[in-house]
PDB file of C-alpha atoms and ligand atoms in Angstrom:
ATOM      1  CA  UNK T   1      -5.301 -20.489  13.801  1.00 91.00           C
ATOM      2  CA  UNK T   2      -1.814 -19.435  14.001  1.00 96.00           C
ATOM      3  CA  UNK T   3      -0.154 -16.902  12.089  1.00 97.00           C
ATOM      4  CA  UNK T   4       3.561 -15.354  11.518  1.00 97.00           C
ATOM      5  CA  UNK T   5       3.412 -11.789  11.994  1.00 98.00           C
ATOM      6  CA  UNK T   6       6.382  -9.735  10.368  1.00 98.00           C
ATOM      7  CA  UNK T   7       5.723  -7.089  13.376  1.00 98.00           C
ATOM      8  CA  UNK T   8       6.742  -9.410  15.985  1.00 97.00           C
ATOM      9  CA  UNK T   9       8.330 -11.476  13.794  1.00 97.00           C
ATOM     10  CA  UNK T  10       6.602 -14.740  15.840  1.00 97.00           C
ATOM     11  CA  UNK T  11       3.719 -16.999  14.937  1.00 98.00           C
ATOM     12  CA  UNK T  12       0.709 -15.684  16.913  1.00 98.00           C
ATOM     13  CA  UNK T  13      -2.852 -17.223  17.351  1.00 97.00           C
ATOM     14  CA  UNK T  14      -5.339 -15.111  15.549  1.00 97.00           C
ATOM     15  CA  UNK T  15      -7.687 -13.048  17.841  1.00 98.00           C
ATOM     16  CA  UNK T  16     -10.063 -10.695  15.838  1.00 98.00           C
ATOM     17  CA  UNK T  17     -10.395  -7.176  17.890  1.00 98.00           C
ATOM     18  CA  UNK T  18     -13.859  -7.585  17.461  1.00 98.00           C
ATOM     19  CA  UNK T  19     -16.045 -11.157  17.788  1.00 97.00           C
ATOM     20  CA  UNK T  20     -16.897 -12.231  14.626  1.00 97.00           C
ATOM     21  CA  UNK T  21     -15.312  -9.929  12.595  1.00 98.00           C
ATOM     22  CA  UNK T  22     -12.035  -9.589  10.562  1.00 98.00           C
ATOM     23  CA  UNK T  23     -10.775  -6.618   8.388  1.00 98.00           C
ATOM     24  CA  UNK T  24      -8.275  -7.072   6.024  1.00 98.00           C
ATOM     25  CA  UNK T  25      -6.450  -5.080   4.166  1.00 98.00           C
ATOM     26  CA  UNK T  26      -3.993  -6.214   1.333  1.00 98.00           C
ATOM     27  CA  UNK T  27      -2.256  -4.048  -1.209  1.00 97.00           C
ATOM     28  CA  UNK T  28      -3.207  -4.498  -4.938  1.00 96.00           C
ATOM     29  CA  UNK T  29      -1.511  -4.372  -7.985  1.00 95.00           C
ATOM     30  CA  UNK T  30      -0.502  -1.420 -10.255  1.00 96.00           C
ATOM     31  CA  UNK T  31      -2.020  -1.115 -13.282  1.00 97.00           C
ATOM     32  CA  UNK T  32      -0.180  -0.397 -15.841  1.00 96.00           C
ATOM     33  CA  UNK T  33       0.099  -4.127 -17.783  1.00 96.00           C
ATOM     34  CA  UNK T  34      -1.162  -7.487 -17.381  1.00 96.00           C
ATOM     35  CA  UNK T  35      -0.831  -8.884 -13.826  1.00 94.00           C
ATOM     36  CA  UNK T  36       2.030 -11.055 -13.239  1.00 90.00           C
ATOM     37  CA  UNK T  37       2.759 -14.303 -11.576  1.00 89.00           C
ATOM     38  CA  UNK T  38       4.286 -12.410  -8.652  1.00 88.00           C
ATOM     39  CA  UNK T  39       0.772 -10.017  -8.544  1.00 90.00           C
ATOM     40  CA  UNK T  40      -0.979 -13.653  -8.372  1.00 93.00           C
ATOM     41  CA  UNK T  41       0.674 -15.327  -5.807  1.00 94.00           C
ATOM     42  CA  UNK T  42      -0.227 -12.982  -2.673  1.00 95.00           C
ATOM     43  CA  UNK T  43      -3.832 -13.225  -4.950  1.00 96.00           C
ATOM     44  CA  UNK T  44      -4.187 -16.593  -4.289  1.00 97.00           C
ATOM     45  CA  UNK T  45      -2.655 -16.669  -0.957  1.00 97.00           C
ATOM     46  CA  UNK T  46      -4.447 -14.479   1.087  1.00 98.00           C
ATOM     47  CA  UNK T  47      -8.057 -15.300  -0.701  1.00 98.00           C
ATOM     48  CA  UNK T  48      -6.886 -18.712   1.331  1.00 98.00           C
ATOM     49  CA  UNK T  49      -6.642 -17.121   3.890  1.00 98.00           C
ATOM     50  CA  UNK T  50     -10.205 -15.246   4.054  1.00 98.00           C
ATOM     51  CA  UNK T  51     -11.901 -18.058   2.547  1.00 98.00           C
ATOM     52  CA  UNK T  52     -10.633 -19.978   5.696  1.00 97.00           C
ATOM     53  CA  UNK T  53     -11.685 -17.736   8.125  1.00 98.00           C
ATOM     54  CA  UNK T  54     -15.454 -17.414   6.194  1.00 98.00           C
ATOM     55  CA  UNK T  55     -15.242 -21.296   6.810  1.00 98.00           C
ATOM     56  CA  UNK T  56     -14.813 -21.001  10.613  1.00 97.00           C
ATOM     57  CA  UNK T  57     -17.797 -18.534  10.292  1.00 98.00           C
ATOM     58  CA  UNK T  58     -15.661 -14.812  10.254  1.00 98.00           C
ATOM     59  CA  UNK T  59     -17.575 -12.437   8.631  1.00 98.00           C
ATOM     60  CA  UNK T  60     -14.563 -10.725   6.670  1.00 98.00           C
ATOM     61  CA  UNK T  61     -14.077  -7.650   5.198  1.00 98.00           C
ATOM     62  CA  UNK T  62     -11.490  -7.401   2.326  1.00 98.00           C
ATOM     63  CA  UNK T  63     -10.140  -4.530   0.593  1.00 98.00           C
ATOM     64  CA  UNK T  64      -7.847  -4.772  -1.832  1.00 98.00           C
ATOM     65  CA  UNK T  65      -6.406  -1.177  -3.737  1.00 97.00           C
ATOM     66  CA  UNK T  66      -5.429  -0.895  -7.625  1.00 97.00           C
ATOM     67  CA  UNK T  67      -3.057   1.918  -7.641  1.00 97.00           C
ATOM     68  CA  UNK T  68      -4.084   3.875 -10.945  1.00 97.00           C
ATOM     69  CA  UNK T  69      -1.857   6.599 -10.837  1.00 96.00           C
ATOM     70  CA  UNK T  70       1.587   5.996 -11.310  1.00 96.00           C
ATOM     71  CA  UNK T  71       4.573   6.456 -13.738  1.00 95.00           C
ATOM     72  CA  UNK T  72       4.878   3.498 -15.270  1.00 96.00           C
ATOM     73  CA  UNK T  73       0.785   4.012 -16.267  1.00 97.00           C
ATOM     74  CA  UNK T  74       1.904   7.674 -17.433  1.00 96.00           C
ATOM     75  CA  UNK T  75       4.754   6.379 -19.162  1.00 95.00           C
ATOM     76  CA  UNK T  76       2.639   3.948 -21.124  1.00 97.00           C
ATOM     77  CA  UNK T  77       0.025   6.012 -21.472  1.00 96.00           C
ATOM     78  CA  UNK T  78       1.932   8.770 -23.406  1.00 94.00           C
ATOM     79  CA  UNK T  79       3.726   6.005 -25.721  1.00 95.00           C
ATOM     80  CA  UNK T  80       0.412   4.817 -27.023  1.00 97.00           C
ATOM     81  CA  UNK T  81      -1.280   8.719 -27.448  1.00 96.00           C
ATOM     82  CA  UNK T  82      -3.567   7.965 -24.651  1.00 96.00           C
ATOM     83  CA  UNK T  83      -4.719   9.352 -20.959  1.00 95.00           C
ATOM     84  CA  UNK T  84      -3.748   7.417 -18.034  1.00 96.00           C
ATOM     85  CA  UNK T  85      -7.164   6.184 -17.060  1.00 96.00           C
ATOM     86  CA  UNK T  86      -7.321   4.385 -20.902  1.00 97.00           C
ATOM     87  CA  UNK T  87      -4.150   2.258 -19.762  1.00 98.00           C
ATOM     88  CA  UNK T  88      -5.775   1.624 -15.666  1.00 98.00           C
ATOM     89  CA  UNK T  89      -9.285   1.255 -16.751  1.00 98.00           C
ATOM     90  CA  UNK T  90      -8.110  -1.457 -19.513  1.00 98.00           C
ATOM     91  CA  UNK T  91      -5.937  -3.548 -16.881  1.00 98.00           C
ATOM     92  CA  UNK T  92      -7.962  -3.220 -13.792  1.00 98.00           C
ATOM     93  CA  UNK T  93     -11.045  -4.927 -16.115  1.00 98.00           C
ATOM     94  CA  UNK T  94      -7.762  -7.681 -17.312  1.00 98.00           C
ATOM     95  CA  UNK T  95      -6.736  -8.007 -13.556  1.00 97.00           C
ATOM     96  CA  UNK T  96     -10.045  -9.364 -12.408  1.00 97.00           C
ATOM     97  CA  UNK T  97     -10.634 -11.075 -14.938  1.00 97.00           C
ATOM     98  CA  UNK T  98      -7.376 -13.135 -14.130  1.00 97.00           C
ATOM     99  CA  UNK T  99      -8.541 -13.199 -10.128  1.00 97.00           C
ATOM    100  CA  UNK T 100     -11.485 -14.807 -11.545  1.00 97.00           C
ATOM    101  CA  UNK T 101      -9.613 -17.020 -13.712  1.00 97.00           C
ATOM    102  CA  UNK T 102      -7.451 -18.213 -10.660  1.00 97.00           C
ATOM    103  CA  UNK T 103     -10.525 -18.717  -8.405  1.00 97.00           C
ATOM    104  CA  UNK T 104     -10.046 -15.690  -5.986  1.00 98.00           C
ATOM    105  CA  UNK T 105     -13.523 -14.380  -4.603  1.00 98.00           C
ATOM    106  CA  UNK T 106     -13.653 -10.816  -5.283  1.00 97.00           C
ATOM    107  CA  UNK T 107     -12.804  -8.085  -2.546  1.00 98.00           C
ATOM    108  CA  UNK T 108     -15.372  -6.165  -0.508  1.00 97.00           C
ATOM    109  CA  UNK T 109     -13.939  -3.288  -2.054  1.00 98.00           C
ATOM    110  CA  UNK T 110     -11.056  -2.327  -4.659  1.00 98.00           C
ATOM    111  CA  UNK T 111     -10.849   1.509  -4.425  1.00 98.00           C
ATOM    112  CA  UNK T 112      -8.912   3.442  -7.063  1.00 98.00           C
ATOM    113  CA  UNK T 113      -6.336   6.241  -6.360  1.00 98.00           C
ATOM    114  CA  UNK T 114      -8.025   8.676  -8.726  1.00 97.00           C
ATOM    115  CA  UNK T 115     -11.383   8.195  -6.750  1.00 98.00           C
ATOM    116  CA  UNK T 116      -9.668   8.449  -3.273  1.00 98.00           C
ATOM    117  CA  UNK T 117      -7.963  12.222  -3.806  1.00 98.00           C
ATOM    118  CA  UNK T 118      -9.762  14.341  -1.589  1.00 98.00           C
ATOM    119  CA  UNK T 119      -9.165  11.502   1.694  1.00 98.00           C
ATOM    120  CA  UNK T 120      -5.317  11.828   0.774  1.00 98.00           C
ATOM    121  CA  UNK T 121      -5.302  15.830   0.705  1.00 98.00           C
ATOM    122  CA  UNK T 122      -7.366  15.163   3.949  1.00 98.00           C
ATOM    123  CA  UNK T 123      -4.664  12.666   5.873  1.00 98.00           C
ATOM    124  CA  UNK T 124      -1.875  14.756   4.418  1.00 98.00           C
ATOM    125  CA  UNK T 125      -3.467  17.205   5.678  1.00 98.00           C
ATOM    126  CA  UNK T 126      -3.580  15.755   8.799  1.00 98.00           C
ATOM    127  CA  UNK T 127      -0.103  14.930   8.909  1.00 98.00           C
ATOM    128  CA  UNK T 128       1.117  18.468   8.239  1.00 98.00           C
ATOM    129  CA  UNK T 129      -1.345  19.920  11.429  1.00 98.00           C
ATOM    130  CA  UNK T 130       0.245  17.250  13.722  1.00 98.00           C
ATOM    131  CA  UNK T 131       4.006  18.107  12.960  1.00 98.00           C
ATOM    132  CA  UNK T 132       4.471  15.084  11.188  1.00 98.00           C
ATOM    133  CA  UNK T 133       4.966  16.258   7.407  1.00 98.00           C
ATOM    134  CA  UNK T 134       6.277  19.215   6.270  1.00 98.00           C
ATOM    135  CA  UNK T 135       5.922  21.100   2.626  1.00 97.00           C
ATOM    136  CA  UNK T 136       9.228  22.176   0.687  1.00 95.00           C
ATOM    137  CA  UNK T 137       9.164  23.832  -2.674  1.00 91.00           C
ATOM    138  CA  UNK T 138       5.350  22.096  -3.204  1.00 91.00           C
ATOM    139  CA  UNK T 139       6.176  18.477  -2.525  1.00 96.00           C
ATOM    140  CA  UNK T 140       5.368  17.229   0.754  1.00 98.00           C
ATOM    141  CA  UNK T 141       7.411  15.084   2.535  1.00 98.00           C
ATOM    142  CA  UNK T 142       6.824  12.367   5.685  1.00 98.00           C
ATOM    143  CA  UNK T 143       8.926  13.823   8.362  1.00 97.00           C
ATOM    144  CA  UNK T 144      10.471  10.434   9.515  1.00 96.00           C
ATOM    145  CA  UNK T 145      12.253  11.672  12.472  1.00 94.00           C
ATOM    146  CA  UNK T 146       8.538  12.997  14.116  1.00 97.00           C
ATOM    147  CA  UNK T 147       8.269   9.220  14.576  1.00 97.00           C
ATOM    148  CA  UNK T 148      10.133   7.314  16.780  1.00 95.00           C
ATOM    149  CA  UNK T 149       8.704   3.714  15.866  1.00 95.00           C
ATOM    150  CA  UNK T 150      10.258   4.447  12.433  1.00 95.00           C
ATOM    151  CA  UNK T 151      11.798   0.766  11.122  1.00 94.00           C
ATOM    152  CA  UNK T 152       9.556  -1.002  13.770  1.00 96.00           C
ATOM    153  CA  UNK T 153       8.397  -3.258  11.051  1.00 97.00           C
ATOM    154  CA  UNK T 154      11.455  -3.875   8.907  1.00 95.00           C
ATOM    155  CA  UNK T 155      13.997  -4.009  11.503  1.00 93.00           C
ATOM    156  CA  UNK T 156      15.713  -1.262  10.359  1.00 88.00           C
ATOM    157  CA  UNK T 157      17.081   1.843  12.661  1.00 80.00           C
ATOM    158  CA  UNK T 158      16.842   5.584  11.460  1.00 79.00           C
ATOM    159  CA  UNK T 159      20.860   5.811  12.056  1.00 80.00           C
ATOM    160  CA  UNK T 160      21.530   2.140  10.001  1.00 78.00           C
ATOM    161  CA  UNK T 161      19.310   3.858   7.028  1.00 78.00           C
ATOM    162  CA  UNK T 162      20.842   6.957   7.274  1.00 79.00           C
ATOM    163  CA  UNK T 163      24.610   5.605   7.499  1.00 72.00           C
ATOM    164  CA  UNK T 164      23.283   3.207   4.052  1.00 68.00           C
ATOM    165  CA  UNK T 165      21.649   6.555   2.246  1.00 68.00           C
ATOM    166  CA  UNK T 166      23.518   7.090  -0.689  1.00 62.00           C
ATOM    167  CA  UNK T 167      24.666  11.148  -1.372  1.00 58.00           C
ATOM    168  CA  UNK T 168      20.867  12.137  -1.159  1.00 57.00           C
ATOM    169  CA  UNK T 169      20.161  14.442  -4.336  1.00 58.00           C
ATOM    170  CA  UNK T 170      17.200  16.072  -2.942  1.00 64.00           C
ATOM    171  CA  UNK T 171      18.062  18.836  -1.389  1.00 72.00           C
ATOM    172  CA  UNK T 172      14.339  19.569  -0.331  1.00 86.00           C
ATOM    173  CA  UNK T 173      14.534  16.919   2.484  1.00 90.00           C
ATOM    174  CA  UNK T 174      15.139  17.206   6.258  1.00 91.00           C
ATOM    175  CA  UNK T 175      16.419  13.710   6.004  1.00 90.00           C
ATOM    176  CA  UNK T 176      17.191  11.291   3.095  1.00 89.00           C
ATOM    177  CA  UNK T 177      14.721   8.773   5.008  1.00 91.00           C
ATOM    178  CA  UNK T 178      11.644  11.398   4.645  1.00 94.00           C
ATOM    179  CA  UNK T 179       9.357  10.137   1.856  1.00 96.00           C
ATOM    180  CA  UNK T 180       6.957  11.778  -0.633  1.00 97.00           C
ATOM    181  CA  UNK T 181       3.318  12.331   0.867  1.00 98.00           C
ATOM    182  CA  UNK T 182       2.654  15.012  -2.492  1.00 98.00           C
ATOM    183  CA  UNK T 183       4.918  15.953  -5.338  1.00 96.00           C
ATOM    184  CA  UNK T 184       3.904  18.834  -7.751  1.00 97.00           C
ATOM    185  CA  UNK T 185       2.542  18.242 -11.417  1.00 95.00           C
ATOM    186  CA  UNK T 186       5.209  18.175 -14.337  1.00 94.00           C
ATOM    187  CA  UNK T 187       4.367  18.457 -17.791  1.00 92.00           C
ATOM    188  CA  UNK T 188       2.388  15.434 -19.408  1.00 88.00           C
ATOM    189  CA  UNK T 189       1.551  14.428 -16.103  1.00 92.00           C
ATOM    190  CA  UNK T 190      -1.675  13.638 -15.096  1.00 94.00           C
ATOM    191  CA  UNK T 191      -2.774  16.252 -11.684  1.00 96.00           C
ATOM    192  CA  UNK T 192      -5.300  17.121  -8.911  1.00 97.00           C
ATOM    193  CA  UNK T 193      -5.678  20.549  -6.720  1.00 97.00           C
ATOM    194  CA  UNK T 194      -4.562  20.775  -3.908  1.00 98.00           C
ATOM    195  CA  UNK T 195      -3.614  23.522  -1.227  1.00 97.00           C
ATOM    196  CA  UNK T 196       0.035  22.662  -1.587  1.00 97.00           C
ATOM    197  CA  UNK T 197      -0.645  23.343  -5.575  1.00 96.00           C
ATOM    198  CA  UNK T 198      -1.083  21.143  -8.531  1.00 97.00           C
ATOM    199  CA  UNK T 199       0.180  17.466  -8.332  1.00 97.00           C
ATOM    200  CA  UNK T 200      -0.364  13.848  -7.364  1.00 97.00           C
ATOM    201  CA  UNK T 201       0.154  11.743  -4.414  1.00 98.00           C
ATOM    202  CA  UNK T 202       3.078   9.578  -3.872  1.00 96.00           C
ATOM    203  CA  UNK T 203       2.654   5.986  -3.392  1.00 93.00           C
ATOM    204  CA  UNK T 204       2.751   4.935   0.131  1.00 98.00           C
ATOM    205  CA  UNK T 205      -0.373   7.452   1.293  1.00 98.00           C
ATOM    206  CA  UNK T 206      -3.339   5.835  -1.104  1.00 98.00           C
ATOM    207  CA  UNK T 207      -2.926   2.576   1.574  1.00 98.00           C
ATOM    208  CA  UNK T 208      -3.246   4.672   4.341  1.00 98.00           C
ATOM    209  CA  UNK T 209      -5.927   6.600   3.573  1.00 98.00           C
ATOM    210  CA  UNK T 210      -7.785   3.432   1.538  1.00 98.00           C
ATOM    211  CA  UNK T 211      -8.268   1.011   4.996  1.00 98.00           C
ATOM    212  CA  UNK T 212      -9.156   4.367   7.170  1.00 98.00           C
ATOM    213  CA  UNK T 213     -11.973   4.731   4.847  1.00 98.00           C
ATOM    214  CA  UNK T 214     -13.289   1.437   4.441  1.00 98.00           C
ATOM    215  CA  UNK T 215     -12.359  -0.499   7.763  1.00 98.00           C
ATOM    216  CA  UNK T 216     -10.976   2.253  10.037  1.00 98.00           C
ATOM    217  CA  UNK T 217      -8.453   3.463  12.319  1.00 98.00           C
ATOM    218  CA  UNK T 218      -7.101  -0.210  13.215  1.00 98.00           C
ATOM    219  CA  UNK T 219      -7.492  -3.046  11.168  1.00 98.00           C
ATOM    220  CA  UNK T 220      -7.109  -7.000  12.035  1.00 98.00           C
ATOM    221  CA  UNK T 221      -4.796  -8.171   9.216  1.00 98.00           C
ATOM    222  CA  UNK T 222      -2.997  -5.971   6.632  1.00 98.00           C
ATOM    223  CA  UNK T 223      -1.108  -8.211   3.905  1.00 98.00           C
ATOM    224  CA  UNK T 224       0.954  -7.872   0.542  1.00 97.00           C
ATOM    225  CA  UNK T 225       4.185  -9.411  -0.660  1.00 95.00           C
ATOM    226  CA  UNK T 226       7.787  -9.803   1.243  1.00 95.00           C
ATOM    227  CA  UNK T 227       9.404  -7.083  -0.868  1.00 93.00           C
ATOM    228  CA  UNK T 228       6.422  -4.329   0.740  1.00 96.00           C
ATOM    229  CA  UNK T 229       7.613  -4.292   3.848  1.00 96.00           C
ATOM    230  CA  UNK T 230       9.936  -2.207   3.384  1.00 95.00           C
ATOM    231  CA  UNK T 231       9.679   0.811   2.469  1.00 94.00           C
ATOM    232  CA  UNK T 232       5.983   0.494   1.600  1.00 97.00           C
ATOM    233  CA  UNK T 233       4.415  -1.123   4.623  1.00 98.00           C
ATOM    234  CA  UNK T 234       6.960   0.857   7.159  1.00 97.00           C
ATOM    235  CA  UNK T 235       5.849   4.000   5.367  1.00 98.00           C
ATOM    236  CA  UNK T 236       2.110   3.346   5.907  1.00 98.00           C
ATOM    237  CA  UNK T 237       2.411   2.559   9.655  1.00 98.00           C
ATOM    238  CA  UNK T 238       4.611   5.521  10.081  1.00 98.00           C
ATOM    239  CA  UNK T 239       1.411   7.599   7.815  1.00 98.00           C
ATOM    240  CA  UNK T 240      -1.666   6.060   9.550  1.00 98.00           C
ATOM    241  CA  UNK T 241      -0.384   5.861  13.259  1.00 98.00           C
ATOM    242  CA  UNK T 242       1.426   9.393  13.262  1.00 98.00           C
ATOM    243  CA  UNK T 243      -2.251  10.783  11.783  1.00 98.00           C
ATOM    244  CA  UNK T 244      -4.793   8.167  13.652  1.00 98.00           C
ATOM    245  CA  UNK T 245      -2.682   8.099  16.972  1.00 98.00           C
ATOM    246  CA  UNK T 246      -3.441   4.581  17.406  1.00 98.00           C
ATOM    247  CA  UNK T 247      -2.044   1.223  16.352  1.00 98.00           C
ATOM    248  CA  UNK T 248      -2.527   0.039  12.406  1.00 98.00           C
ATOM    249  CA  UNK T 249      -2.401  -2.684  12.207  1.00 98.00           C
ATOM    250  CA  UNK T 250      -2.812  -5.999  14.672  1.00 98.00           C
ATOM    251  CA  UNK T 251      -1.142  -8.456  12.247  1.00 98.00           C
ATOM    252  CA  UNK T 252       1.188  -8.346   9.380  1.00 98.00           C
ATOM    253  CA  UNK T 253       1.505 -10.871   6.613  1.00 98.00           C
ATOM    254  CA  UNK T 254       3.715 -11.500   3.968  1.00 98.00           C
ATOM    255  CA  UNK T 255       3.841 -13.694   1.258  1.00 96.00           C
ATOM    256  CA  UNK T 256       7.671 -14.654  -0.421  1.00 92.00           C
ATOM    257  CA  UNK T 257       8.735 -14.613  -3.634  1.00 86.00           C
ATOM    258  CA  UNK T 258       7.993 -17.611  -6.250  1.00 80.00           C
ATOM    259  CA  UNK T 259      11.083 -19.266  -7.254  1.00 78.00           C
ATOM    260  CA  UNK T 260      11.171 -20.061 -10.657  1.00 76.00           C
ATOM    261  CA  UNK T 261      14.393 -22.163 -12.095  1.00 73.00           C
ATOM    262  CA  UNK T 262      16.190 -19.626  -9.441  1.00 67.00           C
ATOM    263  CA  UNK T 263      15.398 -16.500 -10.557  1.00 61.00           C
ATOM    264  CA  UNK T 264      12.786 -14.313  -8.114  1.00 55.00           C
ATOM    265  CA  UNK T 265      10.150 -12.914  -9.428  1.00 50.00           C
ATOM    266  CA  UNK T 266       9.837 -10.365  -6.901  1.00 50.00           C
ATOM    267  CA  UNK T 267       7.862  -7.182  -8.297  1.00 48.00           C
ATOM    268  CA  UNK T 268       4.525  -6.626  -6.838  1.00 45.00           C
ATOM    269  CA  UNK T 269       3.500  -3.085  -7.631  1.00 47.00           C
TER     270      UNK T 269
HETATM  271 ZN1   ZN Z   1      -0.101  -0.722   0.231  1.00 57.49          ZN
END
C-alpha cells in the first residue's frame, strides 16, 4: 500500500516499524457543538484506512483525542449558566453517536484533555528542563528557535514566518513564532495547578502528550485534516521530538477540504 506523506511530500509504500503492528494517531474534534461535515470527513477517511489495514491482517491501534477544554466550550458554557464539562460531556456522547451513525469503528482510545493534565505538566515539564520552553509572566511558551527542524512539515522557514508575523502584541515572547505550551487562569475560566501557577494548557500539547501515552515515543501514522498541518501538526513535532529526542512520527496524512457548491468547509477543531 502506498501512501502520500505531507513530510516528504511523496507517495511512500507503507512499512510498519514493527511487523504486524500499526499505531495511529489522528486528531479529534472539539467539543463544543455538534460535529460537522468537515469533523466527518477525516472520520470516515481514515477509519478506511485502518479498516484496510485490519483486512490485510494489521493489528492497529487507533487513538483518536476530543479536546474538552477550549474557549469556544467556555464560551458556550457560560452563555447557557453551565460548567464546561456539561457542554464536552453532552457532545462527546453526540459525536459518537454520529461516528456510529456514519459507520466508523470506534477508536482504541479517545482520551480527554481534562483527564490527561498531569502528562502535559509532565512534557511541559520536560520541555522547560531541556531548554526548549521557557516561562514568562506564568504562560509558557514553545521556544521555536531551540529547534532547528521548525517548518519541516509545512514548508515553511523560521525567517519566511517571521518576515509574514504581523506587529506581534505579545510582548512576553522571544519570538512571534513561539507558541503557548501553558497560559494562566482568567476569571470564569475553567483551571488546573500547576508549578507555573493556575491555568490550562494550550492546544497543540494535549496531541503530544496523548500518542506518548498510549502508543509511544514514535508512532506509524499520525493523521487529521489539511488545514492541521500547520500550525497544529508543526507544533506537535516541534513538542514531541524536542522532549522524546526521537522522530514522531513515520507518516503524515492529510485529508482536504469537502467542496460544497465552492465554498470550503475547512474547520476541523
Ligand atoms: Zn492534534
Amino acid at each position: 500500500m502506498k501512501l502520500y506523506n505531507t513530510l516528504t511530500r511523496k507517495k511512500e509504500e507503507f512499512v510498519p516499524l514493527n511487523a504486524g503492528k500499526i499505531k495511529m494517531y489522528v486528531c479529534g474534534p472539539t467539543v463544543y457543538d455538534y460535529i460537522h461535515i468537515g469533523n466527518a470527513r477525516p472520520y470516515v477517511i481514515f477509519d478506511t484506512i485502518r479498516r484496510y489495514f485490519e483486512y490485510k491482517g494489521y493489528d492497529v491501534d487507533y487513538v483518536q483525542n476530543f479536546t474538552d477544554v477550549d474557549d469556544k466550550i467556555i464560551k458556550k458554557a457560560n452563555s447557557e449558566g453551565v460548567e464546561s464539562k456539561v457542554i464536552s460531556e453532552r457532545y462527546i456522547k453526540e459525536a459518537l453517536k454520529d461516528a456510529e451513525g456514519l459507520n466508523v469503528k470506534p477508536a482504541t482510545k479517545n482520551p480527554k484533555v481534562t483527564e490527561e493534565m498531569d502528562h502535559i505538566i509532565e512534557m511541559i515539564q520536560t520541555l522547560i528542563d531541556k531548554g526548549h520552553a521557557y516561562v514568562s509572566d506564568g504562560t509558557v511558551f514553545f521556544d521555536t528557535g531551540s529547534f532547528p527542524d521548525y517548518g519541516k512539515l509545512s514548508g515553511k522557514n523560521i525567517d519566511e514566518l517571521l518576515a509574514g508575523a504581523r506587529i506581534e502584541v505579545d510582548s512576553n515572547k522571544k519570538s512571534p513564532t513561539d507558541f503557548v505550551l501553558w497560559k494562566p487562569k482568567k476569571p470564569g475560566e475553567p483551571a488546573w495547578q500547576s508549578p507555573w501557577g493556575e491555568g490550562r494548557p494550550g492546544w497543540h500539547i494535549e496531541c503530544s502528550v496523548m500518542a506518548k501515552r498510549y502508543l509511544g515515543d514514535t508512532i506509524d501514522i499520525h493523521a487529521g485534516g489539511e488545514d492541521l498541518i500547520f500550525p497544529h501538526h508543526e507544533n506537535e513535532i516541534a513538542q514531541s521530538e524536542a522532549a522524546n529526542g526521537v522522530p514522531f512520527a513515520k507518516y503524515w496524512l492529510h485529508n482536504g477540504f469537502i467542496n460544497i457548491d465552492n465554498i470550503n468547509e475547512q474547520i476541523q477543531g
